[in-house]
């Protein structure tokens, strides 16, 4: 059981605790690029009650599909979620550590971090990944959540160096982000309803999959649909596949009728 | 040259135990009772911010009585140990028995080797996937671990409270009944306490991954009112 003297205590910082007990990441002095599966295209947008997050399920290694069911949009805690594009291994590790850090903080301090605090925490984790990013293991997350103090949904975009940019209406990341982002940009209106926002997020991923080979579309054959979730004052809620199947059926019908 | 007086080890241990017991007896008591859907914990605690009951991990709660700074330090160490183990292995590998043993080691070590024993009594509770899996580990200031079954009583006046609870039929009760029994046992015949004097929390099987849930004064009041 880890004990520390008062001046030497890592407080509620879980990554620091890991380093102190010798479980932290190894200092990598490896040279040269490393190739690893890549995860792509995630979007998040604001609507009347909060935010919608969505991400496709495909991971690629070069021109091959390495995984069809990857979940890149993950719940971080009750009122926030992360979506990640980039090298799959480090991305998933970062999400796991981030969610654990939020829970650890909440338990040690007795109260959850503010939404801004969570966004800042993620920024530090992305920055600490910079050495790996130089080797090609880039991790670029999105962070979205419901701010219980200001009573609004908020979105953040990051860059490789840990730069943190709060966005007003929508944000997209990954290889298909140009297409997905444009779709949302054209149709987004402030104060959209839940239905409209979910449909827009689904359409944006459809269009991204249509034009970007690294983004997976809805796979009705295998029953694999993008991960779509809403975050409101009541917390994180992921849409089930049955609902997504109906929505994508409607989108396909609309495309057919063009 | 002055020689220290010889003190028999029996006397040293007895003095330390008396010291710890006195410190614990000064504080208010705490009760944990099993109910149909998990474990209910109720503490007499006038403070609304300094907690005696808290979450350690998905299915595990911690409760302490005695000196606040001492059991709070133990609580944080428990959260750290649990989170580290869950990170290193799997969430399923974190269990109350192992935590209780670690706590017992620390309390025992401090009791025999330090100047002053820790003036605390703690409870590590784990809610099982089903009723028989529920566990209550009650750990004393000297590192003694007790594995209790229906309920646990910690703190000052524990004997009288245990006697009052032992009379009751507490098999498969609902949360409200468990809370009322706990409150009645804590209050005793000569006092009257309101919801605001209690701190309540549950480890509930139906609460999703994180079973721990704190009850606010209104919820405690509603449960006690029946």
GROMACS .gro file of C-alpha atoms in nm, chain A residues 1-4 9-11 14 17-18 21 23 93 96-97 100 103-104 106-108, chain B residues 55-57 73-75 77 79-81 83-84 87-88 91 99 102-103 106 209-210:
model
   42
    1UNK     CA    1   0.000   0.000   0.000
    2UNK     CA    2   0.166   0.326  -0.110
    3UNK     CA    3   0.233   0.581   0.166
    4UNK     CA    4   0.407   0.917   0.126
    9UNK     CA    5   0.269   1.327  -0.162
   10UNK     CA    6   0.158   1.292  -0.526
   11UNK     CA    7  -0.192   1.407  -0.425
   14UNK     CA    8  -0.251   0.920  -1.088
   17UNK     CA    9   0.167   0.799  -0.867
   18UNK     CA   10   0.243   0.546  -1.142
   21UNK     CA   11   0.579   0.331  -0.780
   23UNK     CA   12   0.488   0.171  -1.328
   93UNK     CA   13  -0.367   0.345  -2.352
   96UNK     CA   14  -0.760   0.423  -2.032
   97UNK     CA   15  -0.518   0.631  -1.827
  100UNK     CA   16  -0.864   0.631  -1.462
  103UNK     CA   17  -1.194   0.858  -1.141
  104UNK     CA   18  -0.884   0.862  -0.918
  106UNK     CA   19  -1.278   1.213  -0.791
  107UNK     CA   20  -1.219   0.947  -0.526
  108UNK     CA   21  -0.915   1.104  -0.362
  313UNK     CA   22  -1.559   0.499  -0.228
  314UNK     CA   23  -1.245   0.291  -0.279
  315UNK     CA   24  -1.322   0.101  -0.599
  331UNK     CA   25  -0.472   0.897   0.519
  332UNK     CA   26  -0.562   0.528   0.522
  333UNK     CA   27  -0.853   0.595   0.283
  335UNK     CA   28  -0.372   0.489   0.051
  337UNK     CA   29  -0.773   0.429  -0.324
  338UNK     CA   30  -0.415   0.436  -0.451
  339UNK     CA   31  -0.354   0.068  -0.388
  341UNK     CA   32  -0.637   0.198  -0.861
  342UNK     CA   33  -0.279   0.078  -0.907
  345UNK     CA   34  -0.439  -0.052  -1.373
  346UNK     CA   35  -0.162  -0.307  -1.351
  349UNK     CA   36  -1.053  -0.429  -1.251
  357UNK     CA   37  -0.703  -0.445   0.091
  360UNK     CA   38  -0.281  -0.453   0.372
  361UNK     CA   39  -0.461  -0.223   0.616
  364UNK     CA   40  -0.007  -0.113   0.844
  467UNK     CA   41  -1.996  -0.048  -1.252
  468UNK     CA   42  -1.939   0.189  -0.962
   0.00000   0.00000   0.00000
